[in-house]
PDB file of C-alpha atoms in Angstrom:
ATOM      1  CA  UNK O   1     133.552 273.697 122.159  1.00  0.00           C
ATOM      2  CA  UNK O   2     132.681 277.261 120.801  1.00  0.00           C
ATOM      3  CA  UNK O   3     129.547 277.188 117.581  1.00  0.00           C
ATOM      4  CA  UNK O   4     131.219 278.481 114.676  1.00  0.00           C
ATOM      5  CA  UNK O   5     128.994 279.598 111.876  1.00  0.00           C
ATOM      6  CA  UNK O   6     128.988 279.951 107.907  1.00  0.00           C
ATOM      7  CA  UNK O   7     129.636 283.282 106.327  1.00  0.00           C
ATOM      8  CA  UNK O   8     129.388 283.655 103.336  1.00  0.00           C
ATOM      9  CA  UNK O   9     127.819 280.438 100.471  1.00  0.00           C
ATOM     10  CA  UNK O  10     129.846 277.893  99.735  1.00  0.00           C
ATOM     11  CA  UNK O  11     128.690 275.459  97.048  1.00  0.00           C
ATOM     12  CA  UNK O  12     130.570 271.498  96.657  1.00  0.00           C
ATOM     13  CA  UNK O  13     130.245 269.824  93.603  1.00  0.00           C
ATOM     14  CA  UNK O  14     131.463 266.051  92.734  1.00  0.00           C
ATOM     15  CA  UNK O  15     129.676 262.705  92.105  1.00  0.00           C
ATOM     16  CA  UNK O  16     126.985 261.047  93.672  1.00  0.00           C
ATOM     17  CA  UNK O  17     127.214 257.299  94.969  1.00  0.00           C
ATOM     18  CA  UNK O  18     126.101 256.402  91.405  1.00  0.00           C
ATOM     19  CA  UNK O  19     129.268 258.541  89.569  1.00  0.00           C
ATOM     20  CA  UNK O  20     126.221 261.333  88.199  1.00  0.00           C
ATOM     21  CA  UNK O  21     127.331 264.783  89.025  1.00  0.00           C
ATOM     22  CA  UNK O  22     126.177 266.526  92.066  1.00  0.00           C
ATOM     23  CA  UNK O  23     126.184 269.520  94.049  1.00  0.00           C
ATOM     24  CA  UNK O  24     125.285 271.012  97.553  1.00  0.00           C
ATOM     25  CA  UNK O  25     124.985 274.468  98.663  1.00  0.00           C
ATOM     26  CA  UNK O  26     126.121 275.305 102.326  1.00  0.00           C
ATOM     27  CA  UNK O  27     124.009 278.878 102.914  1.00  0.00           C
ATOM     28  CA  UNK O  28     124.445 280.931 106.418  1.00  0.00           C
ATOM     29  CA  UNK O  29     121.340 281.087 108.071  1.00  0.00           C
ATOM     30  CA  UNK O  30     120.970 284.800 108.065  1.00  0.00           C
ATOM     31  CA  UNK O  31     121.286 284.962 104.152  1.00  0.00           C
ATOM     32  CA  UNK O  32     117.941 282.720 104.400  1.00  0.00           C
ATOM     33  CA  UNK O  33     114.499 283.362 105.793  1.00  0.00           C
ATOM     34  CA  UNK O  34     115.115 281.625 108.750  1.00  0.00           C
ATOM     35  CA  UNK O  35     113.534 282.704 112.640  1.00  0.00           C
ATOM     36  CA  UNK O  36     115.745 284.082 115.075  1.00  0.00           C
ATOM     37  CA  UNK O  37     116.028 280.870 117.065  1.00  0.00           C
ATOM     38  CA  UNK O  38     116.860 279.196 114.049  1.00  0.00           C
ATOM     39  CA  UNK O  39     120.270 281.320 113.431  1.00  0.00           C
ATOM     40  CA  UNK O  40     122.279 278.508 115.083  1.00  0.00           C
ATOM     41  CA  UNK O  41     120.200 275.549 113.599  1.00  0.00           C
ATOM     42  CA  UNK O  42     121.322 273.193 110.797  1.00  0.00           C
ATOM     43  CA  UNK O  43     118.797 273.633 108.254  1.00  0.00           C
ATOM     44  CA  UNK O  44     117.202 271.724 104.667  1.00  0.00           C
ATOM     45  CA  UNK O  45     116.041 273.679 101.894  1.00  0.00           C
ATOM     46  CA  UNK O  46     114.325 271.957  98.844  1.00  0.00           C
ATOM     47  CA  UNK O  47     113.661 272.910  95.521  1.00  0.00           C
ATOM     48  CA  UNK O  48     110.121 274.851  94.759  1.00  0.00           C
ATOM     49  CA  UNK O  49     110.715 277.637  97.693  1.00  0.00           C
ATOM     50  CA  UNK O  50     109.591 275.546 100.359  1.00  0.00           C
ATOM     51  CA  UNK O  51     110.877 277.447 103.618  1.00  0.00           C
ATOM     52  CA  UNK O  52     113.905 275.895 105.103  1.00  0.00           C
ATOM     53  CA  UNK O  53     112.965 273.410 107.727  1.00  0.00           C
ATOM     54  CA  UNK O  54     115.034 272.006 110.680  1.00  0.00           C
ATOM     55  CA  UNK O  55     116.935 269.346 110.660  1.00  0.00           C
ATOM     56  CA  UNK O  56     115.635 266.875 112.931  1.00  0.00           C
ATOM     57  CA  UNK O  57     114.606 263.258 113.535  1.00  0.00           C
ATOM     58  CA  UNK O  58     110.919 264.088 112.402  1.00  0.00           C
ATOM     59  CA  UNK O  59     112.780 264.201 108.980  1.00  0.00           C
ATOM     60  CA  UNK O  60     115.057 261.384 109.138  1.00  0.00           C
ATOM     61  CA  UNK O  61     114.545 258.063 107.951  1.00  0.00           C
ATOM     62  CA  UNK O  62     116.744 254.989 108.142  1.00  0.00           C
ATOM     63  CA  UNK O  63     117.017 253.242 104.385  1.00  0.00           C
ATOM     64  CA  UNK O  64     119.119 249.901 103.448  1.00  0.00           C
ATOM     65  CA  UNK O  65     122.943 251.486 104.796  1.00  0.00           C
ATOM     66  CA  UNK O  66     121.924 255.178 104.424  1.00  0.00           C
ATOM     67  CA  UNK O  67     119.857 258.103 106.550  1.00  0.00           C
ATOM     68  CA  UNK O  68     118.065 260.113 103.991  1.00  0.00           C
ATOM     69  CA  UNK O  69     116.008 263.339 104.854  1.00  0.00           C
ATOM     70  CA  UNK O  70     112.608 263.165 103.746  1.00  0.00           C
ATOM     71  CA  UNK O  71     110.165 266.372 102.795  1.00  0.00           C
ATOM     72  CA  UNK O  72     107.238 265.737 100.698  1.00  0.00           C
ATOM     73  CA  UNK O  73     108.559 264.527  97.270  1.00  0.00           C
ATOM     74  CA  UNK O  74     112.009 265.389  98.344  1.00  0.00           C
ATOM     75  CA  UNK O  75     115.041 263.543  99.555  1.00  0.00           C
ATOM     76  CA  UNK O  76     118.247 264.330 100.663  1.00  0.00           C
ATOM     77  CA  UNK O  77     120.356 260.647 100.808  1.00  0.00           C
ATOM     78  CA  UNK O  78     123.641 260.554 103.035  1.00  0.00           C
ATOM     79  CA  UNK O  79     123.088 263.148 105.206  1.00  0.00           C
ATOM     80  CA  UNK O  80     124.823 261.222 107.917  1.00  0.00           C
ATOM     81  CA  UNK O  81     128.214 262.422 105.562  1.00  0.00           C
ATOM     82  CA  UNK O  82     127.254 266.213 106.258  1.00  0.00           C
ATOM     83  CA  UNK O  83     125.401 266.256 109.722  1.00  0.00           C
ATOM     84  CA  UNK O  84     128.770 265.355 111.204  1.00  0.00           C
ATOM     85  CA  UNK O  85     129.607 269.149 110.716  1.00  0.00           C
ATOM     86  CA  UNK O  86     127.895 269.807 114.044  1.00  0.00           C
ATOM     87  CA  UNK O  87     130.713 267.668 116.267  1.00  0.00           C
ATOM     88  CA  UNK O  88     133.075 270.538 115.080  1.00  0.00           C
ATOM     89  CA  UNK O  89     130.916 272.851 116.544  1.00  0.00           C
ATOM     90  CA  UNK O  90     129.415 274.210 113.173  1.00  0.00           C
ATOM     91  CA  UNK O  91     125.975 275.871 113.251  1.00  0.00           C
ATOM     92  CA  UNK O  92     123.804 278.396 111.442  1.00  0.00           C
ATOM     93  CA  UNK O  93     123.626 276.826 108.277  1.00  0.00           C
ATOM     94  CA  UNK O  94     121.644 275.741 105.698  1.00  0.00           C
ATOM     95  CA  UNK O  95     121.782 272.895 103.309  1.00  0.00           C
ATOM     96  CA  UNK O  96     120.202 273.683  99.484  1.00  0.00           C
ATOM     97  CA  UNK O  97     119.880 270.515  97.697  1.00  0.00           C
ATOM     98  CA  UNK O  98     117.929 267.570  97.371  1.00  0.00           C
ATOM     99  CA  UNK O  99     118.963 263.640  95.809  1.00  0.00           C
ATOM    100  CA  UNK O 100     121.902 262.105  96.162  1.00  0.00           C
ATOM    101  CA  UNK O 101     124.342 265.352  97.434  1.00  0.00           C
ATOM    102  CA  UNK O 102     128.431 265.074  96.390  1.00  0.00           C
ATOM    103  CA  UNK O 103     129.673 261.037  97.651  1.00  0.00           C
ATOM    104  CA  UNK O 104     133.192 261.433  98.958  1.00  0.00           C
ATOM    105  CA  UNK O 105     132.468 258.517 102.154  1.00  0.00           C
ATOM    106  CA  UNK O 106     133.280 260.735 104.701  1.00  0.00           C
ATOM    107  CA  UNK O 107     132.544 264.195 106.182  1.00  0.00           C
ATOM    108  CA  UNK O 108     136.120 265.608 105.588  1.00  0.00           C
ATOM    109  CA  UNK O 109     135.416 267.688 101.986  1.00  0.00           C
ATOM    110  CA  UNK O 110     132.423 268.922 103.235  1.00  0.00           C
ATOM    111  CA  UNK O 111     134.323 270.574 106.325  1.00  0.00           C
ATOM    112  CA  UNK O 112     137.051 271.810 104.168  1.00  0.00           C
ATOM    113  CA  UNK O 113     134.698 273.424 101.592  1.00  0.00           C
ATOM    114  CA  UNK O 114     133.064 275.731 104.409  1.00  0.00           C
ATOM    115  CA  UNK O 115     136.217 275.534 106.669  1.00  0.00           C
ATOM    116  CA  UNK O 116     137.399 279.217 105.330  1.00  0.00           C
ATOM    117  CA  UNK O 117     134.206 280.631 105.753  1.00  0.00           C
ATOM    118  CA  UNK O 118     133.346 280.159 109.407  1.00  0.00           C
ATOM    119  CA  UNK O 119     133.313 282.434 112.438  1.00  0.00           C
ATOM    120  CA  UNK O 120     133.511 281.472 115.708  1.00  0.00           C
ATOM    121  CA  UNK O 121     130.484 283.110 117.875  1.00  0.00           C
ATOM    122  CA  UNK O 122     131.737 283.176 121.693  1.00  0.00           C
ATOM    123  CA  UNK O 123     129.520 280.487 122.443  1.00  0.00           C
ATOM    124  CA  UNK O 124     129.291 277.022 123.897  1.00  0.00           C
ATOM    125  CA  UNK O 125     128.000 274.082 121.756  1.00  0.00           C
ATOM    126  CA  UNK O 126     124.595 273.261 123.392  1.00  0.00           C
ATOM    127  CA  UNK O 127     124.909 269.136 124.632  1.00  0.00           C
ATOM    128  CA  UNK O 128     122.412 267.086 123.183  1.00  0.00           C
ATOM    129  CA  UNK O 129     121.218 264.064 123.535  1.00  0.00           C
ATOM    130  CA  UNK O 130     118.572 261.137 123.387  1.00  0.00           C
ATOM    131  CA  UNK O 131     115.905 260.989 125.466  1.00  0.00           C
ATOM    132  CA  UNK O 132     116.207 257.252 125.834  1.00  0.00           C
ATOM    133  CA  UNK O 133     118.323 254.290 124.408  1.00  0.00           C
ATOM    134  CA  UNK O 134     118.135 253.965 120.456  1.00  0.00           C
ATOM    135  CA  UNK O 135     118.939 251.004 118.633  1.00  0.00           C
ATOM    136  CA  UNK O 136     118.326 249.347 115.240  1.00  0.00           C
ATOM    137  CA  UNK O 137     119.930 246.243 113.093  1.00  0.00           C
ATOM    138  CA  UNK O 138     121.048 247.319 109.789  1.00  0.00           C
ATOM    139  CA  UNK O 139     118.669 245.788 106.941  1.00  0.00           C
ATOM    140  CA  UNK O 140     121.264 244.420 104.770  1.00  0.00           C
ATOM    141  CA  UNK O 141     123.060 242.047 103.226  1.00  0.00           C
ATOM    142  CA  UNK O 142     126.398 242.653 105.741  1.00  0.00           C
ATOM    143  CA  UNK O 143     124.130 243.251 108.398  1.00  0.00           C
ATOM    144  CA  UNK O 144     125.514 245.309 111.508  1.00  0.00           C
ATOM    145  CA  UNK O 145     123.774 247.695 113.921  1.00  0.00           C
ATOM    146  CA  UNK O 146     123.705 251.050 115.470  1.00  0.00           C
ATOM    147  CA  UNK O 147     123.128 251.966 119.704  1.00  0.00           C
ATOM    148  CA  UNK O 148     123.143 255.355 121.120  1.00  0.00           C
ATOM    149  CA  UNK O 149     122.611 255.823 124.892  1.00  0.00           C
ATOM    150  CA  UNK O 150     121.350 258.783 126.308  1.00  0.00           C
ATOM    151  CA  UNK O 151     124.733 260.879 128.117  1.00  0.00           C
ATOM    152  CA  UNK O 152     124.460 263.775 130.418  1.00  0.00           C
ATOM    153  CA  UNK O 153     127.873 264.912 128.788  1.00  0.00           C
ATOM    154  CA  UNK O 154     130.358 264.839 126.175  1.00  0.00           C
ATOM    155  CA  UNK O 155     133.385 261.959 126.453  1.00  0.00           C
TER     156      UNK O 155
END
């Protein structure tokens, strides 16, 4: 799959979980100070100028049926709604926003708000993966549980 990357801002408002109103602004990372290995990163900015940081499991924490990204006094609930972005290949962006972002249950409007402002680059979508087997039981009420095993490749 070829990384495809934000041009221009693009900015998706709506409701949170809680029906308050909500917006999240998609940046490309060269219209933020980013570093040059960071141009093909997915990125969080919070409020107060704090420089964008990136997006990464030193930032993510697991609360009752959510992921949330965590930065000093800031949050930024759901993300597991907008990190999805990356399966289609999308890079170089950064994420402006902090609470509870736009709650539509699925990754879909975020992808069609930036969908008319990517490029594709020319290049592959680096594979990642986990190190080792991750697990954990969903603290809840319905209960449930999430597994990801380490994979050499896609499929």
């Amino acid at each position: 799959m070829e990384i495809k990357v934000l041009t221009e801002r693009r900015k998706i408002s709506g409701t949170d979980p809680f029906g308050r109103k909500s917006t999240l602004i998609f940046w490309p990372n060269d219209k933020v100070d980013t570093g040059k290995e960071q141009r093909s990163a997915i990125l969080w900015k919070t409020p107060e100028g704090y420089s964008p940081k990136m997006i990464g499991s030193s930032l993510a924490v697991c609360r009752p049926r959510r992921i949330a990204l965590v930065h000093g006094k800031y949050s930024l609930e759901v993300i597991e709604h907008i990190l999805p972005l990356r399966w289609f290949g999308i890079l170089g962006f950064t994420i402006e926003g902090s609470g509870w972002p736009p709650y539509f249950g699925r990754a879909w409007e975020f992808y069609d708000t930036i969908h008319p402002s990517l490029e594709a680059t020319g290049q592959k979508v680096p594979w990642v993966t986990t190190s080792s087997p991750i697990a954990f039981s969903h603290r809840d009420a319905l209960g449930g549980m999430s597994a990801f095993t380490p994979s050499t490749h896609p499929g």
